[in-house]
Short mmCIF file of C-alpha atoms (C1' of nucleotides) in Angstrom, two decimals:
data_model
loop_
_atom_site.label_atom_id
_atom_site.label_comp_id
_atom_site.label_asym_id
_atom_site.label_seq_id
_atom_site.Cartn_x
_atom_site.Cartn_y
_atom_site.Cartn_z
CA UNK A 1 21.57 -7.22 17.19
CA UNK A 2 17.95 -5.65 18.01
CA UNK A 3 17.07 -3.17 15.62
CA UNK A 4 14.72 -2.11 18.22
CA UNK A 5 14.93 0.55 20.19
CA UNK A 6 15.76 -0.41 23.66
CA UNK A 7 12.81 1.52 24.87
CA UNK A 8 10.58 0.19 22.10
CA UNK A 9 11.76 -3.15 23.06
CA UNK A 10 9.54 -4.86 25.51
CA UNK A 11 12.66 -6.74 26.45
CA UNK A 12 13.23 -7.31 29.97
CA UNK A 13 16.40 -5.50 29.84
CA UNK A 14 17.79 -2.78 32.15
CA UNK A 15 16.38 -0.31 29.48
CA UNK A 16 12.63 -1.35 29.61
CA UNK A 17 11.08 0.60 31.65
CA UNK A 18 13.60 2.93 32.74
CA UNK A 19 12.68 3.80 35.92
CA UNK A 20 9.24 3.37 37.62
CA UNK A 21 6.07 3.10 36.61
CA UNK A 22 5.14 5.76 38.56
CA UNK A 23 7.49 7.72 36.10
CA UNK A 24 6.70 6.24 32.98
CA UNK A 25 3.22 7.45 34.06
CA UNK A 26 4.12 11.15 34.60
CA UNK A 27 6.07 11.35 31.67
CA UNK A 28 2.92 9.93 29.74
CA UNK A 29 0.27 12.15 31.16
CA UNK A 30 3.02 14.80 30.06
CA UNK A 31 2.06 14.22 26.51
CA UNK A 32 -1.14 15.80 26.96
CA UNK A 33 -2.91 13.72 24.24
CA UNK A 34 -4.91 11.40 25.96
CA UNK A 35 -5.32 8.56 23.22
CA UNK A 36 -1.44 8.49 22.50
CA UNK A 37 -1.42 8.09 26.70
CA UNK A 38 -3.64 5.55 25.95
CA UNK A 39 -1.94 3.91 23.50
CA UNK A 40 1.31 3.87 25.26
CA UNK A 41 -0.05 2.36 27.99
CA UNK A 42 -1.64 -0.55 26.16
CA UNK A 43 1.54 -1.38 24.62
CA UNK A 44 3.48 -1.46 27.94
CA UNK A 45 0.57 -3.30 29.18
CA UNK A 46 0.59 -5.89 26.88
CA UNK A 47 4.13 -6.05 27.86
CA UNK A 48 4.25 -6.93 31.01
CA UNK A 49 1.33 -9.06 30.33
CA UNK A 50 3.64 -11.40 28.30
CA UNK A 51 6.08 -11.11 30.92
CA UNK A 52 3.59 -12.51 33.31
CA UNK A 53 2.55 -15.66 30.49
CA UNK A 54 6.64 -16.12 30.58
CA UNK A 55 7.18 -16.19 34.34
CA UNK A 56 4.42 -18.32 34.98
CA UNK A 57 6.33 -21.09 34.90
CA UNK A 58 8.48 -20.00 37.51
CA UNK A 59 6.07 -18.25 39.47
CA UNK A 60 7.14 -20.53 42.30
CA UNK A 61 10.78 -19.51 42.59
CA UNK A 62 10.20 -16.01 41.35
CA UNK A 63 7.36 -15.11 43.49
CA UNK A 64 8.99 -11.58 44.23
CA UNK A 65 8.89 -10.78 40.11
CA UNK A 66 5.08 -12.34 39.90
CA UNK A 67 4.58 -9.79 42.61
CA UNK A 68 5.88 -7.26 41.64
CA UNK A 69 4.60 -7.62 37.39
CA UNK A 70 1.29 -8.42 38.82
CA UNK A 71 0.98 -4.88 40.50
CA UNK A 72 2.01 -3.77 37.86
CA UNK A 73 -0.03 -4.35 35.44
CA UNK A 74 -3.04 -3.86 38.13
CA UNK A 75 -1.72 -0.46 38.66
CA UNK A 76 -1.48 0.29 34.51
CA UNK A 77 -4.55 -1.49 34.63
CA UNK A 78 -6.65 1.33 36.25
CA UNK A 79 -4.40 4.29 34.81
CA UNK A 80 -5.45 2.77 31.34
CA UNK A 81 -8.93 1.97 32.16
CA UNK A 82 -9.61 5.76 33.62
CA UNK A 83 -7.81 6.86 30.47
CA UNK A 84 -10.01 5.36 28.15
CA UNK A 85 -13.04 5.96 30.13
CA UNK A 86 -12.22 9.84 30.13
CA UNK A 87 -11.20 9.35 26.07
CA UNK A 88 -13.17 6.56 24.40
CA UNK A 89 -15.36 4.48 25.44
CA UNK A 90 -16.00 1.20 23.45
CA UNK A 91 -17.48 1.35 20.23
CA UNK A 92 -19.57 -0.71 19.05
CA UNK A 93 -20.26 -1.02 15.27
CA UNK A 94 -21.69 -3.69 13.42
CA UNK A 95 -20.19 -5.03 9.78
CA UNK A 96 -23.06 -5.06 7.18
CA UNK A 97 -22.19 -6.46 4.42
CA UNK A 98 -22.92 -5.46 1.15
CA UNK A 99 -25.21 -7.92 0.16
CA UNK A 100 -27.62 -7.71 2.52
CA UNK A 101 -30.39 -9.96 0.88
CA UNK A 102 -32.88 -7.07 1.68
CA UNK A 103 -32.42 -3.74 3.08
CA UNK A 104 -33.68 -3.65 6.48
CA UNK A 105 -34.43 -0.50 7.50
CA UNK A 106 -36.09 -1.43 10.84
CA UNK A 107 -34.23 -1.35 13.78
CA UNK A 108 -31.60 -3.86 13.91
CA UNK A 109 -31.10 -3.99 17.76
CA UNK A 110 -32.92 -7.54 17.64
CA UNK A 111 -30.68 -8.87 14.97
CA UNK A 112 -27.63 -7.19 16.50
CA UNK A 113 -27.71 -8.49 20.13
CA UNK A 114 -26.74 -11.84 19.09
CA UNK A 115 -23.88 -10.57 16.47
CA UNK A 116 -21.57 -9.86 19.21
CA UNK A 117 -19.67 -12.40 17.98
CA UNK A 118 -16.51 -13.09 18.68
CA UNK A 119 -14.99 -15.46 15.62
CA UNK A 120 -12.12 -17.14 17.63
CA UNK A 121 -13.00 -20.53 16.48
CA UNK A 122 -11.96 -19.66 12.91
CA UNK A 123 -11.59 -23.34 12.72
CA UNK A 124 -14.94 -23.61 11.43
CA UNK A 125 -15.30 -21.36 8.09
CA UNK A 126 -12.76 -22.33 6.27
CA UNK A 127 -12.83 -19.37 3.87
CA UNK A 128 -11.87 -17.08 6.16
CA UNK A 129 -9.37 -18.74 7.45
CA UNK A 130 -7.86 -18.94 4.28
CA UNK A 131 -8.43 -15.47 3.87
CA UNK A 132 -6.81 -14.59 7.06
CA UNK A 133 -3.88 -16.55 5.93
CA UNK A 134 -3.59 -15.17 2.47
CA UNK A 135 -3.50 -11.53 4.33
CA UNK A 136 -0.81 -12.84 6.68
CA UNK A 137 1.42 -12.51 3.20
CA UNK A 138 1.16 -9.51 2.77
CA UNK A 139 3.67 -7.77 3.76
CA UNK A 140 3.66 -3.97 2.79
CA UNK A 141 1.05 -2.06 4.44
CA UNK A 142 0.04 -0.95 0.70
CA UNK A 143 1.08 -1.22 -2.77
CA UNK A 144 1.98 0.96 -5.57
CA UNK A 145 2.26 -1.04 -8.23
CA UNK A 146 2.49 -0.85 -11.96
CA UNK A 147 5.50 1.23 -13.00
CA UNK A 148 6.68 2.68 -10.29
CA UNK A 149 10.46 2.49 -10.24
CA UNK A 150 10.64 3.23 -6.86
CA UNK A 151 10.44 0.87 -4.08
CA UNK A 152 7.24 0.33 -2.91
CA UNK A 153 8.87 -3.27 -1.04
CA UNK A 154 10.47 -2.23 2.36
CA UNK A 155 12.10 -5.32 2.67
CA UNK A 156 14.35 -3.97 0.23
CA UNK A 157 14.41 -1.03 2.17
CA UNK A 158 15.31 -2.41 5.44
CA UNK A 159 18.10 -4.35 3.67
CA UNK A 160 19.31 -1.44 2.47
CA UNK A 161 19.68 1.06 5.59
CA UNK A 162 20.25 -1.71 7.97
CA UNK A 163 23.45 -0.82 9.39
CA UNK A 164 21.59 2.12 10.48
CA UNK A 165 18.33 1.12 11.74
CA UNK A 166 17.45 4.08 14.03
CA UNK A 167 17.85 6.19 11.14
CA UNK A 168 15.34 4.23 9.45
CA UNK A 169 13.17 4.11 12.07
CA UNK A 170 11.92 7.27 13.11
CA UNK A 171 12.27 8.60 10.02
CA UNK A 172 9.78 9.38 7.50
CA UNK A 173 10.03 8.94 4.33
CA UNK A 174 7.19 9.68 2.90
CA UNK A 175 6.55 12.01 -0.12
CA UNK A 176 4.59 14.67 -1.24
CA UNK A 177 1.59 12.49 -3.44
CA UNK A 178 0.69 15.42 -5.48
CA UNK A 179 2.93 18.09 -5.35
CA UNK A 180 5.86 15.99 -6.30
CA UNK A 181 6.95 17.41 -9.68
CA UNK A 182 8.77 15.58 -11.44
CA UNK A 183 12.26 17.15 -11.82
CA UNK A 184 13.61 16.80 -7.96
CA UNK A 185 14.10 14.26 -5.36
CA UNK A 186 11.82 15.63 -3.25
CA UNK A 187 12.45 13.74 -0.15
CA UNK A 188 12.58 15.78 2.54
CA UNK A 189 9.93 17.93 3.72
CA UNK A 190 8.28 15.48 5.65
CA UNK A 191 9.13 15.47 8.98
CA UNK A 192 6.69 17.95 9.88
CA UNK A 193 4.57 14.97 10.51
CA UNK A 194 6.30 13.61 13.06
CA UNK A 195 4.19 15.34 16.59
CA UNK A 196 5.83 14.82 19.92
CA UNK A 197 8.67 16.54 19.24
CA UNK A 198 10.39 16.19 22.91
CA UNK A 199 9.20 12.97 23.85
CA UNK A 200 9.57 10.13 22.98
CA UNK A 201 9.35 9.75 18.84
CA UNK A 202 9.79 6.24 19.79
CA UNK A 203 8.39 5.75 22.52
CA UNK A 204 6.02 2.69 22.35
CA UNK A 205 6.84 -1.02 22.09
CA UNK A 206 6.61 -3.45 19.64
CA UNK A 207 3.53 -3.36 16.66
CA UNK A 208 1.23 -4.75 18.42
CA UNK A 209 0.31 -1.51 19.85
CA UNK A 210 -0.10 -0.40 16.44
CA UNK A 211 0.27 3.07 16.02
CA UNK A 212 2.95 5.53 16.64
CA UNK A 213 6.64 4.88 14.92
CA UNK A 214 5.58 3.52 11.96
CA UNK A 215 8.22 2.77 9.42
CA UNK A 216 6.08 1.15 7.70
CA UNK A 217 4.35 1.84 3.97
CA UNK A 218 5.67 4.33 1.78
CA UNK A 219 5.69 4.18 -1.56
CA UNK A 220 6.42 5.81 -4.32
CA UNK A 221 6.40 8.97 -6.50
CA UNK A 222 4.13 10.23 -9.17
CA UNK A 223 1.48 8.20 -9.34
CA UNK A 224 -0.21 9.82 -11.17
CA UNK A 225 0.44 9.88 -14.43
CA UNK A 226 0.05 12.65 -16.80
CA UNK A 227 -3.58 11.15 -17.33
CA UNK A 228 -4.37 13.01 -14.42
CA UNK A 229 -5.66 9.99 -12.23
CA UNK A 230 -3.70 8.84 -9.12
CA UNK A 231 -2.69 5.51 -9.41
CA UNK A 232 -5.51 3.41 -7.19
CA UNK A 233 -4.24 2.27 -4.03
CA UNK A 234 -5.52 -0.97 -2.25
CA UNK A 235 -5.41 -1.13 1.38
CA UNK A 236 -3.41 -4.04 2.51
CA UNK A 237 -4.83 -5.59 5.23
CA UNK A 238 -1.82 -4.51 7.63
CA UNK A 239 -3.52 -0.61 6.25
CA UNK A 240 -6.84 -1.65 6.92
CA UNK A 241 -6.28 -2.53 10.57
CA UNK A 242 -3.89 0.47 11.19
CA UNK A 243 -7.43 1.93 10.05
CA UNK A 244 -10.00 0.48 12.17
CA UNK A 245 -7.64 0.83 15.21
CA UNK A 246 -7.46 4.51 14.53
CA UNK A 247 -10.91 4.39 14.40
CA UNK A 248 -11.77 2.60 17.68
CA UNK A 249 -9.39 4.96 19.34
CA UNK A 250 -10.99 8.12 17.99
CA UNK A 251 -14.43 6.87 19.02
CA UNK A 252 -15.89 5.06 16.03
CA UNK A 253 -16.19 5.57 12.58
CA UNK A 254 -18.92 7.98 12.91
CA UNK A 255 -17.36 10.22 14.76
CA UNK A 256 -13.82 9.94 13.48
CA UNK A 257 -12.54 12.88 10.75
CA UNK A 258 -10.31 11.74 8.06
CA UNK A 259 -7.92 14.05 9.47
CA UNK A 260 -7.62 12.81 12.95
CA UNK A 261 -7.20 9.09 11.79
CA UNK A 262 -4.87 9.77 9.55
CA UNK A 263 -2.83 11.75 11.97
CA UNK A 264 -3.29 8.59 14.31
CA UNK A 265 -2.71 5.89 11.64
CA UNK A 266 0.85 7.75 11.24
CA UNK A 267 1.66 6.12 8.37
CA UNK A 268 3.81 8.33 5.86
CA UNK A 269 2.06 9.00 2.51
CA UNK A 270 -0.78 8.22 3.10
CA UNK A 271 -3.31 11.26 1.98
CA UNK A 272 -6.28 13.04 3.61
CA UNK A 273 -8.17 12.26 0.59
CA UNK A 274 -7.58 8.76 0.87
CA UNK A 275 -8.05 7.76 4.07
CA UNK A 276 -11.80 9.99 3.65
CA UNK A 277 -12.54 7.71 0.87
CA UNK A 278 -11.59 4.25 2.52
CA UNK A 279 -14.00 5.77 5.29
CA UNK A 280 -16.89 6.65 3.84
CA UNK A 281 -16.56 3.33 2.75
CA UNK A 282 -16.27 2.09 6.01
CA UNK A 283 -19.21 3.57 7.22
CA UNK A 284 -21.55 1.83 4.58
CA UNK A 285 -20.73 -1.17 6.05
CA UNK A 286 -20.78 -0.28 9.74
CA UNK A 287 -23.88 0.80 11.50
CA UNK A 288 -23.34 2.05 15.14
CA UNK A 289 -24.58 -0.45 17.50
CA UNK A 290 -27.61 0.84 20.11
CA UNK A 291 -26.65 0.16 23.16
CA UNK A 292 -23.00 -0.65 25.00
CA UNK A 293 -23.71 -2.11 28.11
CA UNK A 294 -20.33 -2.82 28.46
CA UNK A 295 -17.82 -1.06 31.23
CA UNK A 296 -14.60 -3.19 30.36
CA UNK A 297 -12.19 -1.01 29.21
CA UNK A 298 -10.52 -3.92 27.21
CA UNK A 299 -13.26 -4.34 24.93
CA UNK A 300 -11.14 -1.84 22.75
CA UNK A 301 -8.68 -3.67 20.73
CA UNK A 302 -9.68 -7.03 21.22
CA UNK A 303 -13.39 -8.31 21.54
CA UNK A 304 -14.59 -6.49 19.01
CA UNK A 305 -14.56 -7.94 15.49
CA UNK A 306 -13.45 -5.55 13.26
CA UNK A 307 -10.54 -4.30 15.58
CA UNK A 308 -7.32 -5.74 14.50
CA UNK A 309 -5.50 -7.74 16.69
CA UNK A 310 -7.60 -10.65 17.11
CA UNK A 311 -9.35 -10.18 13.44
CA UNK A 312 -5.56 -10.44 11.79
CA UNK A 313 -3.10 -10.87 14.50
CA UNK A 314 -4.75 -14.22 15.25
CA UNK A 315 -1.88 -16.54 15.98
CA UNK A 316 -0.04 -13.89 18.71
CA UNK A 317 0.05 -16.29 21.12
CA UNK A 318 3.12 -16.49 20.44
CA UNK A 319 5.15 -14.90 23.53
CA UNK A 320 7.91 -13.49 21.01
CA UNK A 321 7.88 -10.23 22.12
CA UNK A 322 10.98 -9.18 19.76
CA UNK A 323 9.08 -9.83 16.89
CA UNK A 324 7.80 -6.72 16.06
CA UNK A 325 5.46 -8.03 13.90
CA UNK A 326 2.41 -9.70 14.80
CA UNK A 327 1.51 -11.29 11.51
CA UNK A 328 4.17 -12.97 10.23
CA UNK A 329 6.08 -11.71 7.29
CA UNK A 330 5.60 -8.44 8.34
CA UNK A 331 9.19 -7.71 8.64
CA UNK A 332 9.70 -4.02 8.75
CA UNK A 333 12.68 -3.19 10.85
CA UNK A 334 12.08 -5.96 12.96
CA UNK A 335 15.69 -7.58 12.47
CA UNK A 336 18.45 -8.54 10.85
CA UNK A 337 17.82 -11.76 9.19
CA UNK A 338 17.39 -9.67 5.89
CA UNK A 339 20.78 -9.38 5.28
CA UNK A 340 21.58 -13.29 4.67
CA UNK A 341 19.62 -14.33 2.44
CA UNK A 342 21.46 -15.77 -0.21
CA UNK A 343 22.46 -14.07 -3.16
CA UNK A 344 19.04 -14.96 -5.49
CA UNK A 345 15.81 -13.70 -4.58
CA UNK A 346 14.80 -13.39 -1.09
CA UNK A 347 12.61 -16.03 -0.05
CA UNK A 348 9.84 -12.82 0.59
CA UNK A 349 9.96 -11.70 -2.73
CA UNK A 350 6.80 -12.56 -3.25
CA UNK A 351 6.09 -11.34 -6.65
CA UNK A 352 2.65 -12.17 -6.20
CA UNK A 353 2.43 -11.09 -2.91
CA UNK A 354 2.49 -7.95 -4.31
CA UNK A 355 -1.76 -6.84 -4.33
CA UNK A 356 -3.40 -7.97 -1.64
CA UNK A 357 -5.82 -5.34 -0.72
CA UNK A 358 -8.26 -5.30 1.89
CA UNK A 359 -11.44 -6.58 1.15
CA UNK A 360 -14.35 -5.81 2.58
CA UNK A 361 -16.61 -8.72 1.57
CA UNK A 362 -14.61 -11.12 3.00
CA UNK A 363 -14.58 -9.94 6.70
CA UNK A 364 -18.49 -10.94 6.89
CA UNK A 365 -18.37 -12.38 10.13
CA UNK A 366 -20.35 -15.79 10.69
CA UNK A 367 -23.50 -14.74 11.91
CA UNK A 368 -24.92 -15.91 15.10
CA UNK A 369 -22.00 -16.34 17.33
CA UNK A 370 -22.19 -16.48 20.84
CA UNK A 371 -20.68 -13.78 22.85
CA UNK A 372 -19.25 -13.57 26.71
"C1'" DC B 1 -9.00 23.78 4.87
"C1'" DG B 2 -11.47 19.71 6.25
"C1'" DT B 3 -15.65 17.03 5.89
"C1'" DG B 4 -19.38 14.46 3.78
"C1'" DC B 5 -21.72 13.03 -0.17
"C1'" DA B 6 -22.23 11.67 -4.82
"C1'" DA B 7 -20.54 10.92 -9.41
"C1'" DT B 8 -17.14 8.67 -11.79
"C1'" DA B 9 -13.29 5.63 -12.95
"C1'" DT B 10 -10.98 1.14 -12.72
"C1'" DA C 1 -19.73 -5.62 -8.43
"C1'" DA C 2 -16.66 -3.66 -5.39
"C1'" DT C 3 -13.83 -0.12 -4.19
"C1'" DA C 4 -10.82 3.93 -4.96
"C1'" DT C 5 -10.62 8.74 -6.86
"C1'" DT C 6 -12.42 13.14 -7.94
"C1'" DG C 7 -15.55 16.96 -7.69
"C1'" DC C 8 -18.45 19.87 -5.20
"C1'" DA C 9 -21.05 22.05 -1.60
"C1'" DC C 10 -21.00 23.21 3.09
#
DNA sequence: CGTGCAATAT
DNA sequence: AATATTGCAC
């Protein structure tokens, strides 16, 4: 059975897409927010994009359905281009690392122009191909480790509620960080997080899109102990590119609030204070770029380096739509394989996989790439 | 309140 | 040394 919702599903059932596109597009623009528009139009984008890759093969005794997809996506196309062109445009940041051997303070535009880089052929460094492959294990978004008794793992989680997975779904369960005290449950105040209360709370496909119905981290109670000091939280890299996304959406980290990307990165317990500290981090290492001579809409969410999907995502080739998780293990409420894994520990039980925070060091891109 | 910056802790 | 947390001033 598909945990996912049919409308989340980019399935080529009855349910996807329920009626036209010229519907799915009024009911979009009725949202009013113009990045979640965006958003949801990426994801059915990407959709029917994979559709196309899959009919290929047939194209010549389904010319009708190449037809028809390829308008389509030509006609989502331009809705999402003049969508993003109203909202964002591209942003263009450059990763400095920490270690710069000397501080240039001189403009960098000569030394940037050639750092458009785009690091497809990973095949070459192999650190950071390790890297990426180490961060493919990780599989919660972040980690609360230590002595938590809750469950900070929602494998477990998914195993647990999986007869009902809607529930599970939509739901948040996040907690209150701070004002927890310690004698309740205090589990549920926390759907006032959830906006769009008409619409669609589920609205958009698969992960890929990234934001919006994210089941995903969660963790745990007091952290903090009596000592006062919250428990330090790493950013998986799954966090991390939840993150950047946010950012490229809200127009770069030097415009974006803490607020705003939090709101975007919908992911339940994660704090204000938090997400302000991981980006004034950010912003150390990222220096806005002079000059975007670029129109192409797509530039967001895919050429640029620090934007997720390519950066992590790098194997989705793979034309599984169902799996809702682009990196591997991810395996939030993508399915139902959880259940039948034999009685021991499940094979994801990682016990090791349990800290893999993002670091920052180790997304120094090669230098001198060549760009389009 | 939310944001940015800086000091401080791990 | 790097990165998260806390405090403080707008």
């Amino acid at each position: 059975m598909g945990l996912v919702h049919p409308e989340l599903s980019l399935d080529f059932r009855p349910t996807f897409i329920p009626k036209t596109i010229t519907n799915f597009l009024k009911e979009v623009s009725l949202n009013g927010n113009v990045s979640d528009k965006a958003l949801k139009l990426d994801a059915i984008l990407k959709g029917l994009e994979e559709e196309m890759k899959k009919i290929d093969t047939f194209k010549r005794e389904l010319p009708l359905c190449m037809l028809l997809l390829n308008d389509a996506i030509v006609a989502l196309k331009e809705e999402s281009m003049q969508c993003m062109a109203k909202n964002v445009e591209p942003i263009l940041e450059e990763f400095i690392p920490l270690k710069n051997k000397e501080e240039n303070d001189q403009s960098e535009e000569d030394g940037s122009l050639n750092t458009t880089k785009k690091e497809e052929d990973s095949n070459n460094n192999c650190n950071n191909y390790k890297d990426k492959k180490n961060w493919m294990r990780s599989v919660q978004l972040w980690n609360a480790d230590a002595d938590d008794d809750c469950y900070t793992d929602h494998t477990l989680d998914n195993k647990r509620n999986h007869g009902d997975p809607c529930k599970n779904r939509g739901g948040a369960r996040a907690f209150m960080p701070f004002k927890a005290s310690l004698g309740f449950a205090v589990r549920k105040e926390e759907t006032k997080e959830i906006p769009v209360p008409g619409a669609v709370s589920c609205s958009v496909t698969n992960d890929q899109s990234n934001f919006r119905s994210v089941p995903l981290a969660v963790l745990s109670n007091q952290q903090q102990q009596q000592t006062g000091r919250k428990q330090r939280r790493c950013w998986s890299p799954e966090l991390h590119r939840r993150f950047v996304n946010a950012l490229q959406h809200l127009g770069g980290s030097h415009v974006a609030t803490p607020k705003q990307i939090r709101e975007l990165m919908q992911v339940d317990g994660l704090t204000n204070d938090e997400v302000k500290s991981h980006l004034q981090k950010y912003r150390l290492h990222t220096r806005r770029l002079p000059a975007a001579t670029t129109q192409s809409a797509f530039v967001l969410g895919s050429a640029h380096p620090w934007t997720s999907q390519d950066q992590y995502g790098e194997s989705s080739k793979t034309s599984s739509l169902q799996s809702a998780s682009p990196q591997g293990p991810l395996q939030l409420a993508t399915n139902t394989r959880g259940t039948s894994t034999t009685g021991g520990d499940s094979v994801e039980d990682d016990e090791d996989a349990k800290s893999e925070c993002y670091s920052w060091k180790s997304h120094v891109q090669e230098p001198g790439k060549t760009d389009v």
